[in-house]
XYZ file of C-alpha atoms in Angstrom:
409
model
C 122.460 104.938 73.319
C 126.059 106.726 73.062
C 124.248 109.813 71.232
C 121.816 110.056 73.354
C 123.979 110.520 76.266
C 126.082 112.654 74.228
C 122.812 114.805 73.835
C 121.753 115.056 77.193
C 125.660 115.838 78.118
C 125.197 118.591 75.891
C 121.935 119.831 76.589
C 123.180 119.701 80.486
C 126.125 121.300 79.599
C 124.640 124.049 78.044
C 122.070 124.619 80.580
C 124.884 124.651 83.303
C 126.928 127.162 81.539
C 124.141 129.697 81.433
C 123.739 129.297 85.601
C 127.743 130.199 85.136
C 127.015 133.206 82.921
C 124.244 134.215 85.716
C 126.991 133.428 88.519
C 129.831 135.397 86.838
C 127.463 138.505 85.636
C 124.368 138.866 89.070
C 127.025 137.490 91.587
C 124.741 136.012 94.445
C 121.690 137.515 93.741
C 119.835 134.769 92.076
C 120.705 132.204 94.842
C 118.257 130.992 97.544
C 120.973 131.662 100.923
C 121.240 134.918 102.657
C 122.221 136.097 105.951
C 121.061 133.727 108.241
C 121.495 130.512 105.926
C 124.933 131.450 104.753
C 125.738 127.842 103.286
C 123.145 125.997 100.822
C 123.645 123.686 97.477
C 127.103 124.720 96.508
C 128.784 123.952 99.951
C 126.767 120.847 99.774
C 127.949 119.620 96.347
C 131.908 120.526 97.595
C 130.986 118.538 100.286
C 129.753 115.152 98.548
C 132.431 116.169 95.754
C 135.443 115.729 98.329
C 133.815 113.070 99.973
C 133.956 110.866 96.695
C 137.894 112.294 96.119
C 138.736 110.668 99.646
C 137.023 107.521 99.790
C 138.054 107.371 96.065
C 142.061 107.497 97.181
C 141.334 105.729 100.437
C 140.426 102.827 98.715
C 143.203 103.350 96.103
C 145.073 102.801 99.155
C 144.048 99.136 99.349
C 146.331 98.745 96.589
C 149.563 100.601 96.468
C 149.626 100.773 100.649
C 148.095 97.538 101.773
C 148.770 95.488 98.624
C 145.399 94.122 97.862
C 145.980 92.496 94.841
C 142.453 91.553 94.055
C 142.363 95.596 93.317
C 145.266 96.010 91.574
C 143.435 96.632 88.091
C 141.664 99.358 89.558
C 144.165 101.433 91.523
C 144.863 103.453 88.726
C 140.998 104.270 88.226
C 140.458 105.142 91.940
C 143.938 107.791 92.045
C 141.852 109.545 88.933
C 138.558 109.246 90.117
C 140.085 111.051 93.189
C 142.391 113.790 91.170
C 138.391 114.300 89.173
C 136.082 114.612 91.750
C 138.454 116.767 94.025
C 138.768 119.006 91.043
C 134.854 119.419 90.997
C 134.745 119.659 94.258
C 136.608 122.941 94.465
C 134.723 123.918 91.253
C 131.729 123.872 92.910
C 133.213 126.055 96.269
C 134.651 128.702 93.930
C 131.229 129.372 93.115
C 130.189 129.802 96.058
C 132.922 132.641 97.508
C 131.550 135.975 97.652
C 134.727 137.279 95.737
C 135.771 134.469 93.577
C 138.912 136.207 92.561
C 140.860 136.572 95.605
C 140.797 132.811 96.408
C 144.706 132.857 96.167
C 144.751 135.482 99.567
C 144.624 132.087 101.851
C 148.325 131.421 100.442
C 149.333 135.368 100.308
C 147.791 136.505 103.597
C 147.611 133.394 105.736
C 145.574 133.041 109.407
C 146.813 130.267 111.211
C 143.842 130.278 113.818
C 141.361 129.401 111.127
C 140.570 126.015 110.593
C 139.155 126.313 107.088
C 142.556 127.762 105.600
C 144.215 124.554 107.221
C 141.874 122.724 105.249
C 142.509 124.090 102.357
C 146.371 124.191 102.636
C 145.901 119.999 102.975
C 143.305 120.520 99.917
C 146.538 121.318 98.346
C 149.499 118.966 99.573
C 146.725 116.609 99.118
C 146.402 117.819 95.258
C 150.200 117.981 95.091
C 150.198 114.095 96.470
C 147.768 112.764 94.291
C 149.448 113.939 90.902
C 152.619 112.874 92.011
C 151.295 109.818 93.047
C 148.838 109.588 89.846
C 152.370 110.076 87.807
C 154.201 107.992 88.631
C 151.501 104.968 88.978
C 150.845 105.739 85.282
C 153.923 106.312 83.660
C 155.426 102.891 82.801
C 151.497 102.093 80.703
C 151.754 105.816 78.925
C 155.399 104.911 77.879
C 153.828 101.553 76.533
C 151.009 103.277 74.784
C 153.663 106.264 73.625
C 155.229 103.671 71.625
C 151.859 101.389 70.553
C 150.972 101.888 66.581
C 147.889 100.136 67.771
C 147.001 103.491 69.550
C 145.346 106.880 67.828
C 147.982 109.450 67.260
C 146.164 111.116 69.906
C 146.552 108.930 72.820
C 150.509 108.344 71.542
C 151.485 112.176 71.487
C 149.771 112.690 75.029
C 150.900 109.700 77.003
C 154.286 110.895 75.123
C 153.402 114.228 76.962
C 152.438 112.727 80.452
C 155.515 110.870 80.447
C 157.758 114.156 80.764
C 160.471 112.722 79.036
C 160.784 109.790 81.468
C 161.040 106.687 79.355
C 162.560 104.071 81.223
C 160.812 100.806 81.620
C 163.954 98.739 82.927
C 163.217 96.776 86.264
C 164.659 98.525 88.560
C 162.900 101.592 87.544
C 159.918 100.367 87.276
C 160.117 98.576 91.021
C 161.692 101.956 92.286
C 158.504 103.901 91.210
C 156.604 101.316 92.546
C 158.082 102.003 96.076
C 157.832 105.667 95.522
C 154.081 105.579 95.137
C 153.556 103.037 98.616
C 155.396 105.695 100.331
C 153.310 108.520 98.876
C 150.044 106.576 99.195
C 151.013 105.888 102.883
C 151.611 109.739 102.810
C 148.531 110.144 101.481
C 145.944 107.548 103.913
C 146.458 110.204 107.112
C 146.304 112.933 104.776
C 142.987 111.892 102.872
C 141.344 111.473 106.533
C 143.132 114.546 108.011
C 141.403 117.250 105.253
C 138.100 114.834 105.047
C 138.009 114.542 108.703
C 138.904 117.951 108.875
C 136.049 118.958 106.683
C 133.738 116.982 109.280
C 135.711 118.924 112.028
C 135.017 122.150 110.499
C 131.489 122.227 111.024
C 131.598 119.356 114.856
C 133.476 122.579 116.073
C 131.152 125.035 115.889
C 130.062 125.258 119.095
C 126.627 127.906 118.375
C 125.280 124.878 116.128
C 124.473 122.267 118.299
C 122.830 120.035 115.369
C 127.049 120.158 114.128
C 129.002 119.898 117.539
C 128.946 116.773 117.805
C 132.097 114.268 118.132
C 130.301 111.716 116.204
C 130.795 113.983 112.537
C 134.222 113.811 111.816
C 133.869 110.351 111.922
C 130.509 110.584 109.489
C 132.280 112.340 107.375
C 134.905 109.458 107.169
C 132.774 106.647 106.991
C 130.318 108.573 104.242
C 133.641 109.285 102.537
C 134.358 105.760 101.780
C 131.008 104.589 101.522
C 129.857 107.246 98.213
C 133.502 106.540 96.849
C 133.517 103.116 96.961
C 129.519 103.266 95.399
C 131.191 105.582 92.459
C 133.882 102.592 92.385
C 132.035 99.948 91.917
C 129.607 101.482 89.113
C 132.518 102.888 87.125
C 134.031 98.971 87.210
C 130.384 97.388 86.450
C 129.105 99.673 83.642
C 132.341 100.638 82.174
C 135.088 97.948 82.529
C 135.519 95.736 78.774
C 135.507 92.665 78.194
C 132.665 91.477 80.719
C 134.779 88.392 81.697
C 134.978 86.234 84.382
C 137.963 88.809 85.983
C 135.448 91.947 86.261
C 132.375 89.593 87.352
C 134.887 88.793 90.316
C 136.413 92.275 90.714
C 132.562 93.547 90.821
C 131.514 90.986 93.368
C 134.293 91.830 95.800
C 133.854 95.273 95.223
C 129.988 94.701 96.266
C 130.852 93.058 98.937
C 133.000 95.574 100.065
C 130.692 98.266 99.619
C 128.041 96.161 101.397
C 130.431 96.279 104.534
C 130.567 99.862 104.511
C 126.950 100.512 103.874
C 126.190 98.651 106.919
C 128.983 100.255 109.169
C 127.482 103.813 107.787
C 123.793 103.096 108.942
C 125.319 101.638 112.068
C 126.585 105.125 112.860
C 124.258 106.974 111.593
C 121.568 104.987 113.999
C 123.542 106.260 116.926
C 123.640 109.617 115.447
C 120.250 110.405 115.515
C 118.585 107.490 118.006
C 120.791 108.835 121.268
C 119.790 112.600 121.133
C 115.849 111.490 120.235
C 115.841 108.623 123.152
C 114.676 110.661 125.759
C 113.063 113.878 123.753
C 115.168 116.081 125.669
C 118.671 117.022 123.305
C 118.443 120.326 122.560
C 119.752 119.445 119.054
C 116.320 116.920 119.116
C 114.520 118.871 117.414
C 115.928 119.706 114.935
C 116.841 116.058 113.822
C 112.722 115.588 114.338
C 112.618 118.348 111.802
C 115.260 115.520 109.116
C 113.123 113.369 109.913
C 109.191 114.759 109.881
C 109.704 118.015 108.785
C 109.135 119.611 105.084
C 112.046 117.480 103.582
C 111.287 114.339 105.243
C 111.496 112.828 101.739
C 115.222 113.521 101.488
C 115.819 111.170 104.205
C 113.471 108.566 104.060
C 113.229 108.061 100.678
C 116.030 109.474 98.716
C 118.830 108.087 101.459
C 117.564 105.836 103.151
C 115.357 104.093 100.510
C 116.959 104.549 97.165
C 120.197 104.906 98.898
C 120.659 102.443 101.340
C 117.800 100.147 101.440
C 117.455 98.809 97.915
C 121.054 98.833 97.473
C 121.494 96.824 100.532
C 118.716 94.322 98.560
C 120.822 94.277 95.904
C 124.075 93.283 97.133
C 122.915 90.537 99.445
C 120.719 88.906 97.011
C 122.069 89.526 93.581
C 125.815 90.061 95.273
C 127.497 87.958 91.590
C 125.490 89.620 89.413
C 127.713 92.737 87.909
C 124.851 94.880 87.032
C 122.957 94.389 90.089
C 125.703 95.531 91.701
C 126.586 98.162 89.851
C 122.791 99.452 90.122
C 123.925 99.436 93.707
C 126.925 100.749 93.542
C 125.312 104.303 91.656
C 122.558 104.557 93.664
C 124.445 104.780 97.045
C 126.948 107.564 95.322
C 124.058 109.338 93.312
C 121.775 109.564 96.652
C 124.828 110.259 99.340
C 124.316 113.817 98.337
C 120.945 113.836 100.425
C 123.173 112.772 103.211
C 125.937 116.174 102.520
C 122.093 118.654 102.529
C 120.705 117.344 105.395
C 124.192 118.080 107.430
C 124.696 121.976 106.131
C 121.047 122.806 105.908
C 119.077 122.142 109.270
C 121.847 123.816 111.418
C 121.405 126.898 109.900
C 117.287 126.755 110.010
C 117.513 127.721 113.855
C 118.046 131.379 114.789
C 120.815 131.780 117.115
C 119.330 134.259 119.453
C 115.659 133.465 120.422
C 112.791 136.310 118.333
C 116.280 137.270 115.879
C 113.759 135.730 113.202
C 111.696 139.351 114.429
C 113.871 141.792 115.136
C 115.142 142.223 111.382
C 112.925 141.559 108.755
C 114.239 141.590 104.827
C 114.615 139.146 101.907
C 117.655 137.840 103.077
C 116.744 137.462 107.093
C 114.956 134.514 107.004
C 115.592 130.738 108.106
C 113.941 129.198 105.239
C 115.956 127.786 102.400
C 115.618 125.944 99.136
C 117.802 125.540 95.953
C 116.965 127.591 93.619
C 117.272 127.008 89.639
C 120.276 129.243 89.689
C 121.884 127.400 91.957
C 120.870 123.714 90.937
C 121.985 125.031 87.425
C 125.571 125.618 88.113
C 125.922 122.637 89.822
C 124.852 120.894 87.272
C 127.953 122.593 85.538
C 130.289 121.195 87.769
C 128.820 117.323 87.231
C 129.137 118.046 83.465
C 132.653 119.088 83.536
C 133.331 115.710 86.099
C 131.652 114.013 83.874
C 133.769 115.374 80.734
C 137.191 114.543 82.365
C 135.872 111.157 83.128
C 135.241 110.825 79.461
C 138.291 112.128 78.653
C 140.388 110.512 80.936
C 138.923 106.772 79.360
C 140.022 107.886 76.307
C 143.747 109.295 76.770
C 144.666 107.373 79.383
C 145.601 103.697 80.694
C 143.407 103.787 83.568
C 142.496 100.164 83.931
C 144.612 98.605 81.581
C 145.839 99.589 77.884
C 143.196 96.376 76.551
C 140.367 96.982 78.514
C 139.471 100.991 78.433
C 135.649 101.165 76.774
C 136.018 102.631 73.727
């Protein structure tokens, strides 16, 4: 089973890096976007990427903030889960700029009116946060494993090297770094839901798009946050977390439970969302929610969210809610499917010309309001989920992220 998935890693891998060679070398020529739909796959994979970073740290939170104990073994998982998938995120973004070298010119030549270089200035204290954070949560366990013949000479010499020289493990220490990372995580809470809400408030205030200006999407974008990292969560505990005892079948069925919650409080507000403008017929945004819902890509709603998504998952936890793998079924279904949710917010908008006959007046290969992934794109994002899914491999092998006996080997 382990070579196989090694295999298709690779074979994914491979096929990923050649949409990267066709990125680097044809620029945007190869993608499906153009003038009129500026935003397509990419933008909607940095999206569900960041999405999975905040509810990731927000429910890391739970933990060093709040003190849920129950949690406490998985803390350490959620901070990297959240450093990971951030990193991906931005991955996938970079891709996506038309000149991919002068990212840095948002730091050097700064415009405080725009809301985007806000966000990513708190993509970056929130970065800064999360390894500091991330440190200092794991450096007593890599000073264990620094000094455990029990470990590879691998894992000794790098949790030697993520210690940076810090080797301490006296009390008072230890229960000082402890208070240091509450007051960064309760740094971090208004943080996480600043840039995520911010990412939500990005598109609510842009005022031409009436399928996006909305007050309800910030608060989507909150909500979806938690519920697609706490679905990542819970699958990472279920299918990777040794020795199936009676600890994990508990941690797993509070972590269903709590993903159960959310899934409920996300299709409560994503009822409202789309059953207020369509009451009457008359929203001028109505249509184009019909169009989510009946047109082309009906499928991506109805099936792929709210079927494979949210339905069966839903099934899952309420009547197999102590069974780990039923759960954890759940758990990666409602991540692996949120990204339906992330396309149908940056795709419709961007379907409806802005000035009525515009779809006339200029005709060309890029003037159109039509738009589908194409290979190219759906290639290099496959990149980025290879090169998540590397760290994650990497990170379960070099580092204490649920607890030095219980990392899958």
């Amino acid at each position: 089973m382990k070579r196989a998935l090694y295999v298709l890693w690779a074979v994914a891998f491979a096929l990923g890096a050649w949409g990267v060679w066709e990125r680097l070398t044809l620029g945007h020529r190869l993608a499906g976007y153009g003038s009129y739909v500026v935003w397509g796959l990419w933008v909607s994979a940095y999206i569900y990427l960041v999405g999975l970073s905040a509810g990731a740290f927000l429910l890391s939170s739970l933990v060093y903030v709040f003190g849920l104990q129950r949690l406490e073994r998985i803390g350490k998982l959620a901070l990297f889960t959240a450093i990971v998938t951030l990193l991906v995120a931005l991955l996938s973004i970079w891709f996506d700029l038309g000149h991919m070298a002068r990212f840095y010119r948002v730091f050097t030549s700064p415009n405080f009116s725009s809301m985007m270089a806000w966000m990513i200035w708190l993509y970056t204290a929130y970065f800064v946060l999360l390894l500091a954070e991330a440190y200092l949560a794991f450096r007593p366990d890599l000073v264990r494993w620094s000094r455990d013949a029990a470990r590879t000479p691998i894992q000794r010499v790098v949790a030697r090297w993520l210690t940076l020289g810090r080797t301490a493990l006296d009390p008072a220490t230890v229960a000082a770094e402890g208070r240091a990372v509450r007051i960064l995580g309760t740094i971090g809470v208004p943080l996480a839901v600043a840039f995520h809400g911010g990412v939500g408030a990005l598109f609510a205030t842009v005022s031409a798009k009436l399928y996006w200006h909305q007050s309800i999407v910030p608060i989507l974008f909150l909500t979806g946050a938690l519920v697609s990292g706490g679905g990542l969560l819970t699958a990472v505990v279920a299918f990777a977390w040794a020795p199936r005892d009676d600890a994990w079948r508990q941690l797993t069925a509070l972590l269903g439970r709590l993903l159960l919650v959310l899934v409920l409080v996300d299709v409560l507000l994503e009822w409202a969302e789309f059953s207020i403008p369509l009451w009457y017929g008359t929203s001028p945004e109505g249509h184009l929610l019909r169009q989510v819902l009946w047109g082309p890509y009906w499928w991506v709603f109805w099936i792929v969210h709210l079927g494979l998504g949210t339905a069966i998952p839903t099934i899952l936890l309420v009547a197999r809610g102590r069974d780990p793998i039923a759960v954890g079924t759940a758990g990666l279904l409602v991540a692996a499917t949120f990204m339906s949710v992330r396309l149908n917010v940056v795709i419709p908008a961007q379907l409806e010309p802005a000035l009525r006959g515009l779809e006339r007046a200029f005709v060309g290969p890029r003037l159109v309001f039509q738009y589908a992934p194409t290979v190219h794109e759906w290639l290099v994002t496959l990149f980025v989920l290879t090169v998540g899914a590397a760290l994650f491999w990497l990170g379960a092998r070099i580092l204490p992220l649920i607890d030095a006996k219980e990392v899958v080997r």
